[in-house]
Coordinates of C-alpha atoms in Angstrom, one line a residue:
M19 CA -99.3 -65.1 -24.0
L20 CA -96.3 -64.2 -26.2
D21 CA -94.3 -66.7 -28.3
L22 CA -91.1 -66.1 -30.2
V23 CA -90.6 -67.6 -33.7
T24 CA -87.2 -67.4 -35.2
G25 CA -87.0 -67.8 -39.0
S26 CA -90.6 -66.6 -39.1
S27 CA -90.5 -65.5 -42.8
G28 CA -89.4 -68.9 -44.0
L29 CA -91.6 -71.8 -45.1
L30 CA -92.0 -73.4 -41.7
G31 CA -92.0 -70.1 -39.8
S32 CA -94.9 -68.8 -41.9
C33 CA -96.9 -71.9 -41.3
L34 CA -96.2 -71.9 -37.5
V35 CA -97.1 -68.2 -37.1
E36 CA -100.4 -68.9 -38.8
R37 CA -101.1 -71.9 -36.6
L38 CA -100.2 -69.9 -33.4
R39 CA -102.4 -67.0 -34.4
A40 CA -105.3 -69.5 -35.1
H41 CA -104.8 -70.7 -31.5
G42 CA -105.0 -67.2 -30.1
R43 CA -101.3 -66.8 -29.4
R44 CA -99.5 -63.5 -29.8
V45 CA -96.3 -63.9 -31.8
R46 CA -93.0 -62.1 -32.0
A47 CA -91.8 -63.0 -35.5
L48 CA -88.0 -62.6 -35.9
D49 CA -86.2 -63.0 -39.2
L50 CA -83.4 -61.4 -41.3
V51 CA -85.9 -60.7 -44.1
P52 CA -89.4 -59.2 -43.8
P53 CA -92.4 -61.6 -44.2
A54 CA -93.8 -62.0 -47.7
N55 CA -97.2 -62.9 -46.4
G56 CA -99.8 -60.9 -44.4
H57 CA -98.2 -61.4 -40.9
S58 CA -96.9 -57.9 -40.8
A59 CA -100.5 -56.5 -41.0
D60 CA -101.7 -58.7 -38.1
P61 CA -101.8 -56.7 -34.8
G62 CA -101.2 -59.9 -33.0
V63 CA -97.8 -60.3 -34.7
E64 CA -94.8 -58.2 -33.7
V65 CA -92.3 -58.3 -36.6
V66 CA -88.6 -58.0 -35.6
E67 CA -86.0 -57.8 -38.4
A68 CA -82.8 -59.0 -36.7
D69 CA -79.8 -61.2 -37.2
L70 CA -79.5 -64.2 -34.8
R71 CA -75.7 -63.6 -34.7
D72 CA -76.5 -60.4 -32.8
R73 CA -76.6 -61.6 -29.2
G74 CA -78.1 -58.4 -27.9
A75 CA -81.0 -58.5 -30.4
V76 CA -81.8 -62.1 -29.5
T77 CA -81.7 -61.4 -25.8
E78 CA -84.2 -58.6 -26.3
A79 CA -86.4 -60.7 -28.5
C80 CA -86.7 -63.3 -25.8
R81 CA -87.9 -60.8 -23.2
D82 CA -91.5 -61.5 -21.9
V83 CA -91.8 -64.7 -24.0
E84 CA -93.4 -67.9 -22.8
V85 CA -92.3 -70.3 -25.6
V86 CA -89.4 -70.0 -28.1
Y87 CA -89.7 -71.8 -31.4
H88 CA -86.2 -71.8 -33.0
L89 CA -86.6 -72.6 -36.6
A90 CA -84.1 -70.3 -38.3
A91 CA -81.0 -71.8 -40.0
G92 CA -78.7 -70.9 -42.8
Q93 CA -78.4 -73.1 -45.9
R94 CA -76.6 -72.3 -49.2
M95 CA -79.8 -73.1 -51.1
K96 CA -81.4 -70.1 -49.6
P97 CA -80.8 -67.0 -51.8
Q98 CA -79.7 -64.8 -48.9
F99 CA -77.0 -67.3 -47.9
A100 CA -75.9 -68.5 -51.3
A101 CA -72.6 -66.6 -51.1
L102 CA -71.6 -68.1 -47.8
T103 CA -69.0 -70.8 -47.4
E104 CA -69.7 -74.1 -45.7
R105 CA -67.6 -72.9 -42.8
E106 CA -69.6 -69.7 -42.5
I107 CA -72.9 -71.6 -42.6
Y108 CA -71.7 -73.8 -39.7
A109 CA -70.5 -70.8 -37.6
M110 CA -73.8 -68.9 -38.3
N111 CA -76.1 -71.7 -37.3
V112 CA -74.1 -72.5 -34.1
A113 CA -74.0 -68.9 -33.1
A114 CA -77.7 -68.6 -33.6
V115 CA -78.6 -71.5 -31.3
E116 CA -76.1 -70.3 -28.7
H117 CA -77.7 -66.9 -28.6
V118 CA -81.2 -68.3 -28.6
V119 CA -80.4 -70.7 -25.7
A120 CA -78.7 -67.9 -23.7
G121 CA -81.6 -65.5 -24.3
A122 CA -84.2 -68.1 -23.3
L123 CA -82.4 -68.9 -20.1
A124 CA -81.9 -65.3 -19.2
A125 CA -85.6 -64.5 -19.9
G126 CA -86.9 -67.6 -18.0
V127 CA -89.0 -68.9 -20.9
R128 CA -91.1 -71.9 -20.2
K129 CA -90.2 -73.9 -23.3
L130 CA -87.8 -74.1 -26.2
V131 CA -88.8 -76.0 -29.3
A132 CA -85.9 -76.3 -31.7
I133 CA -85.7 -77.6 -35.2
S134 CA -82.7 -79.8 -36.0
S135 CA -82.5 -82.0 -39.1
S136 CA -82.4 -85.5 -40.5
G137 CA -79.1 -84.3 -41.9
V138 CA -77.4 -85.2 -38.6
Y139 CA -77.7 -88.9 -39.5
G140 CA -75.7 -88.8 -42.7
I141 CA -76.1 -91.9 -44.9
P142 CA -78.7 -94.1 -43.1
E143 CA -77.5 -97.5 -42.1
T144 CA -81.1 -98.7 -41.4
T145 CA -84.5 -97.8 -42.8
P146 CA -86.7 -96.6 -41.1
C147 CA -84.1 -94.6 -39.3
R148 CA -84.7 -94.2 -35.5
E149 CA -83.6 -91.4 -33.2
D150 CA -80.8 -93.5 -31.8
H151 CA -79.2 -94.0 -35.2
P152 CA -75.5 -92.9 -35.2
Q153 CA -74.9 -89.3 -36.2
R154 CA -72.5 -88.9 -39.2
P155 CA -73.5 -85.7 -40.9
L156 CA -72.2 -85.2 -44.5
G157 CA -71.8 -81.4 -44.6
A158 CA -71.6 -78.2 -42.7
Y159 CA -75.4 -77.9 -42.3
G160 CA -75.7 -81.3 -40.7
R161 CA -72.7 -80.7 -38.5
S162 CA -74.1 -77.4 -37.4
K163 CA -77.4 -79.1 -36.4
M164 CA -75.5 -81.8 -34.5
E165 CA -73.7 -79.1 -32.5
A166 CA -76.9 -77.2 -32.0
E167 CA -78.5 -80.3 -30.5
R168 CA -75.5 -80.5 -28.1
R169 CA -76.0 -76.8 -27.0
C170 CA -79.7 -77.5 -26.4
R171 CA -78.9 -80.5 -24.2
E172 CA -76.6 -78.3 -22.2
A173 CA -79.5 -75.9 -21.7
L174 CA -81.7 -78.8 -20.6
A175 CA -79.2 -79.6 -17.9
R176 CA -79.4 -76.0 -16.8
G177 CA -83.2 -76.2 -16.3
L178 CA -84.6 -75.2 -19.7
D179 CA -87.4 -77.4 -21.0
V180 CA -86.3 -78.3 -24.6
T181 CA -87.8 -80.5 -27.3
L182 CA -85.8 -81.2 -30.5
F183 CA -87.3 -82.2 -33.9
R184 CA -85.4 -83.9 -36.7
P185 CA -87.6 -83.4 -39.8
M186 CA -87.0 -84.7 -43.3
S187 CA -86.9 -82.1 -46.1
L188 CA -89.8 -79.6 -45.7
F189 CA -92.4 -79.1 -48.4
G190 CA -95.1 -76.5 -48.6
P191 CA -96.3 -73.3 -50.2
G192 CA -93.5 -70.8 -50.8
M193 CA -90.7 -73.4 -50.5
T194 CA -87.3 -72.6 -52.0
G195 CA -84.2 -74.6 -52.7
V196 CA -83.4 -77.5 -55.0
F197 CA -87.0 -78.5 -55.6
I198 CA -87.8 -75.2 -57.3
L199 CA -85.7 -76.6 -60.2
L200 CA -88.0 -79.6 -60.4
F201 CA -91.1 -77.4 -60.5
Y202 CA -89.5 -75.2 -63.1
W203 CA -88.7 -78.1 -65.4
V204 CA -92.2 -79.6 -65.1
R205 CA -93.9 -76.3 -65.7
Q206 CA -91.7 -75.6 -68.8
G207 CA -92.2 -79.2 -70.1
K208 CA -88.5 -79.9 -70.0
N209 CA -86.7 -83.1 -69.1
V210 CA -86.6 -84.0 -65.4
Y211 CA -83.2 -85.4 -64.5
L212 CA -82.9 -87.9 -61.7
L213 CA -79.7 -89.1 -60.0
G214 CA -80.1 -92.8 -60.6
A215 CA -83.2 -94.7 -61.7
G216 CA -85.5 -93.1 -59.1
A217 CA -86.3 -96.5 -57.5
N218 CA -85.4 -95.3 -54.1
R219 CA -87.8 -93.8 -51.6
V220 CA -87.1 -90.4 -50.0
Q221 CA -89.5 -89.3 -47.2
M222 CA -90.5 -85.6 -46.9
V223 CA -92.7 -83.8 -44.5
S224 CA -95.2 -81.0 -44.8
A225 CA -94.4 -77.7 -43.1
W226 CA -98.0 -77.7 -41.8
D227 CA -97.4 -81.1 -40.2
V228 CA -94.2 -79.9 -38.5
A229 CA -96.0 -76.8 -37.3
D230 CA -98.6 -79.0 -35.7
A231 CA -95.8 -81.0 -34.0
C232 CA -94.3 -77.8 -32.6
L233 CA -97.6 -76.8 -31.0
L234 CA -98.1 -80.2 -29.5
A235 CA -94.5 -80.2 -28.0
A236 CA -95.1 -76.9 -26.4
E237 CA -98.1 -78.2 -24.5
R238 CA -97.0 -81.8 -23.7
P239 CA -94.9 -82.1 -20.5
E240 CA -93.7 -85.6 -21.6
S241 CA -91.9 -83.9 -24.6
R242 CA -89.3 -82.5 -22.2
G243 CA -85.7 -83.3 -23.2
I244 CA -86.4 -85.6 -26.1
V245 CA -85.6 -85.8 -29.8
L246 CA -88.3 -86.7 -32.3
N247 CA -88.2 -87.6 -36.0
L248 CA -90.8 -86.1 -38.3
G249 CA -91.8 -87.4 -41.8
A250 CA -94.7 -88.4 -44.0
D251 CA -96.3 -91.8 -43.8
D252 CA -97.0 -92.4 -47.5
V253 CA -93.6 -92.5 -49.3
P254 CA -93.6 -93.7 -52.9
T255 CA -90.4 -94.1 -55.0
V256 CA -88.8 -91.0 -56.3
R257 CA -89.8 -91.9 -59.9
E258 CA -93.4 -92.5 -58.8
Q259 CA -93.6 -89.2 -57.1
V260 CA -92.1 -87.3 -60.1
D261 CA -94.4 -89.1 -62.5
A262 CA -97.5 -88.2 -60.3
L263 CA -96.4 -84.5 -60.4
I264 CA -95.9 -84.5 -64.1
A265 CA -99.4 -86.1 -64.6
H266 CA -101.0 -83.6 -62.3
A267 CA -99.4 -80.7 -64.2
G268 CA -100.4 -82.1 -67.6
S269 CA -96.7 -81.5 -68.6
R270 CA -94.8 -82.8 -71.6
S271 CA -91.8 -83.4 -69.3
R272 CA -90.0 -86.7 -69.6
V273 CA -88.0 -88.3 -66.7
V274 CA -84.3 -88.9 -67.6
P275 CA -82.3 -91.1 -65.2
L276 CA -78.6 -90.3 -65.1
P277 CA -75.7 -92.4 -63.9
A278 CA -75.4 -91.7 -60.2
G279 CA -71.7 -92.4 -59.8
C280 CA -70.4 -90.1 -62.5
L281 CA -72.8 -87.3 -61.5
R282 CA -71.8 -87.5 -57.9
T283 CA -68.2 -87.0 -58.8
G284 CA -69.1 -84.1 -61.0
A285 CA -71.3 -82.5 -58.4
R286 CA -68.6 -82.8 -55.8
V287 CA -66.1 -81.0 -58.1
L288 CA -68.6 -78.2 -59.0
T289 CA -69.5 -77.6 -55.4
R290 CA -65.9 -77.3 -54.3
L291 CA -65.3 -74.8 -57.2
G292 CA -68.3 -72.8 -56.0
L293 CA -70.1 -73.4 -59.3
S294 CA -73.1 -75.2 -57.8
P295 CA -75.3 -74.5 -54.8
I296 CA -75.9 -78.2 -54.3
V297 CA -74.3 -79.5 -51.1
P298 CA -73.0 -83.0 -50.1
E299 CA -76.3 -83.8 -48.4
H300 CA -78.0 -83.6 -51.8
Y301 CA -75.7 -85.5 -54.1
L302 CA -74.6 -88.2 -51.7
L303 CA -78.2 -89.1 -50.7
A304 CA -80.3 -88.4 -53.8
D305 CA -80.3 -92.0 -55.0
R306 CA -80.6 -93.7 -51.6
T307 CA -83.7 -94.6 -49.7
F308 CA -84.1 -92.4 -46.6
I309 CA -87.1 -92.8 -44.3
L310 CA -87.3 -91.8 -40.7
D311 CA -89.1 -93.9 -38.0
T312 CA -91.7 -91.4 -36.6
A313 CA -93.3 -93.8 -34.1
R314 CA -91.9 -91.9 -31.1
A315 CA -93.4 -88.6 -32.1
K316 CA -96.8 -90.3 -32.6
A317 CA -96.6 -92.0 -29.2
V318 CA -95.3 -89.0 -27.2
L319 CA -97.3 -86.2 -28.9
G320 CA -100.2 -88.0 -30.5
W321 CA -98.9 -86.4 -33.7
Q322 CA -100.1 -87.8 -37.1
P323 CA -98.9 -86.4 -40.4
R324 CA -101.7 -85.5 -42.7
F325 CA -99.8 -84.9 -46.0
S326 CA -98.4 -87.7 -48.2
N327 CA -95.2 -87.0 -50.3
V328 CA -97.3 -86.7 -53.5
R329 CA -100.0 -84.4 -52.0
M330 CA -97.4 -82.0 -50.5
S331 CA -95.4 -81.9 -53.7
I332 CA -98.5 -81.2 -55.8
E333 CA -99.7 -78.4 -53.5
A334 CA -96.2 -76.8 -53.5
Y335 CA -96.1 -77.0 -57.3
D336 CA -99.5 -75.4 -57.6
W337 CA -98.4 -72.6 -55.4
Y338 CA -95.2 -72.2 -57.5
C339 CA -97.3 -71.9 -60.6
R340 CA -99.2 -69.0 -59.1
H341 CA -96.2 -67.2 -57.8
G342 CA -93.3 -68.8 -59.7
E343 CA -91.8 -65.6 -61.3
R344 CA -90.6 -64.7 -57.8
Y345 CA -89.0 -68.0 -57.2
R346 CA -87.2 -68.8 -60.5
P347 CA -84.2 -71.1 -59.9
Q348 CA -80.8 -69.3 -60.0
A349 CA -79.3 -69.5 -63.5
G350 CA -75.9 -70.9 -62.6
P351 CA -73.7 -72.9 -64.9
V352 CA -75.2 -76.3 -63.9
L353 CA -78.7 -75.1 -64.5
R354 CA -77.8 -73.5 -67.8
L355 CA -76.2 -76.8 -69.0
L356 CA -79.2 -78.9 -68.0
N357 CA -81.7 -76.5 -69.6
A358 CA -79.7 -76.6 -72.8
L359 CA -79.9 -80.4 -72.8
S360 CA -83.7 -80.4 -72.1

């Protein structure tokens, strides 16, 4: 049978395509950019370079598909979307899910598995945060995911079997985004700057663990119409996690805590001026404890995360060291300033 994976060239998409192929599934891999791995050479993978804002292309991609895995999303931390405004990010992500849902309904697919985000919660009022926590997203990305969930629920009412996942920040080989800056600092032996003392705990999740959850959802009838949190079980403090990474790397890096309040104000100004790719979800949450309650995913799917925060960050760092020249952080004014101070 044939499955469609949107965002197939990204971190999660690459892992999911590999998992699907290992299970003998044929895959239609759709993305704006070609895959950087070996998927294009696999005869069981049909690579489609298309924009999800192109309704006709999405409709065609859904043809003859049994399961659609909608992973694609625009974020300003991704190089191909760095020039977009927050408003453009929102419009792009909402249009994408609208077209995927329409294509899935028109093609009569059996199942839609869609990736939302923990960003829909905003600043957590309780920890661990359950799926029924109020939704108060902080930026355009979180708002776009909240609207995408609404579109998926509408599709459910029209007969489409949908499962939604809200994962924490994804870690894994080939990851991009703000954590590349951490890896760069550690590898260069530079100071590692933290927003606050690092005494808070921030849950993450391995892309491999999320890929496993996607496969389980596609096969479990009891996953129909529900939303599930995904995150690691073993979550140390931010300082403990960074210290473990520095020790693993044998780096000369030193952790430097910075005052959270002043930096938050500065980050807000720089972001509004377009001088920093960091978005509100980063600077408003960086010094807060944020852990999701994943009991529902474990009970419904039999899912169990295999990667701890420390293990996934070490494996991602090791991958970065082998391929890092392709993933150097963008040398914007904020990075240049911090590097000068290191």
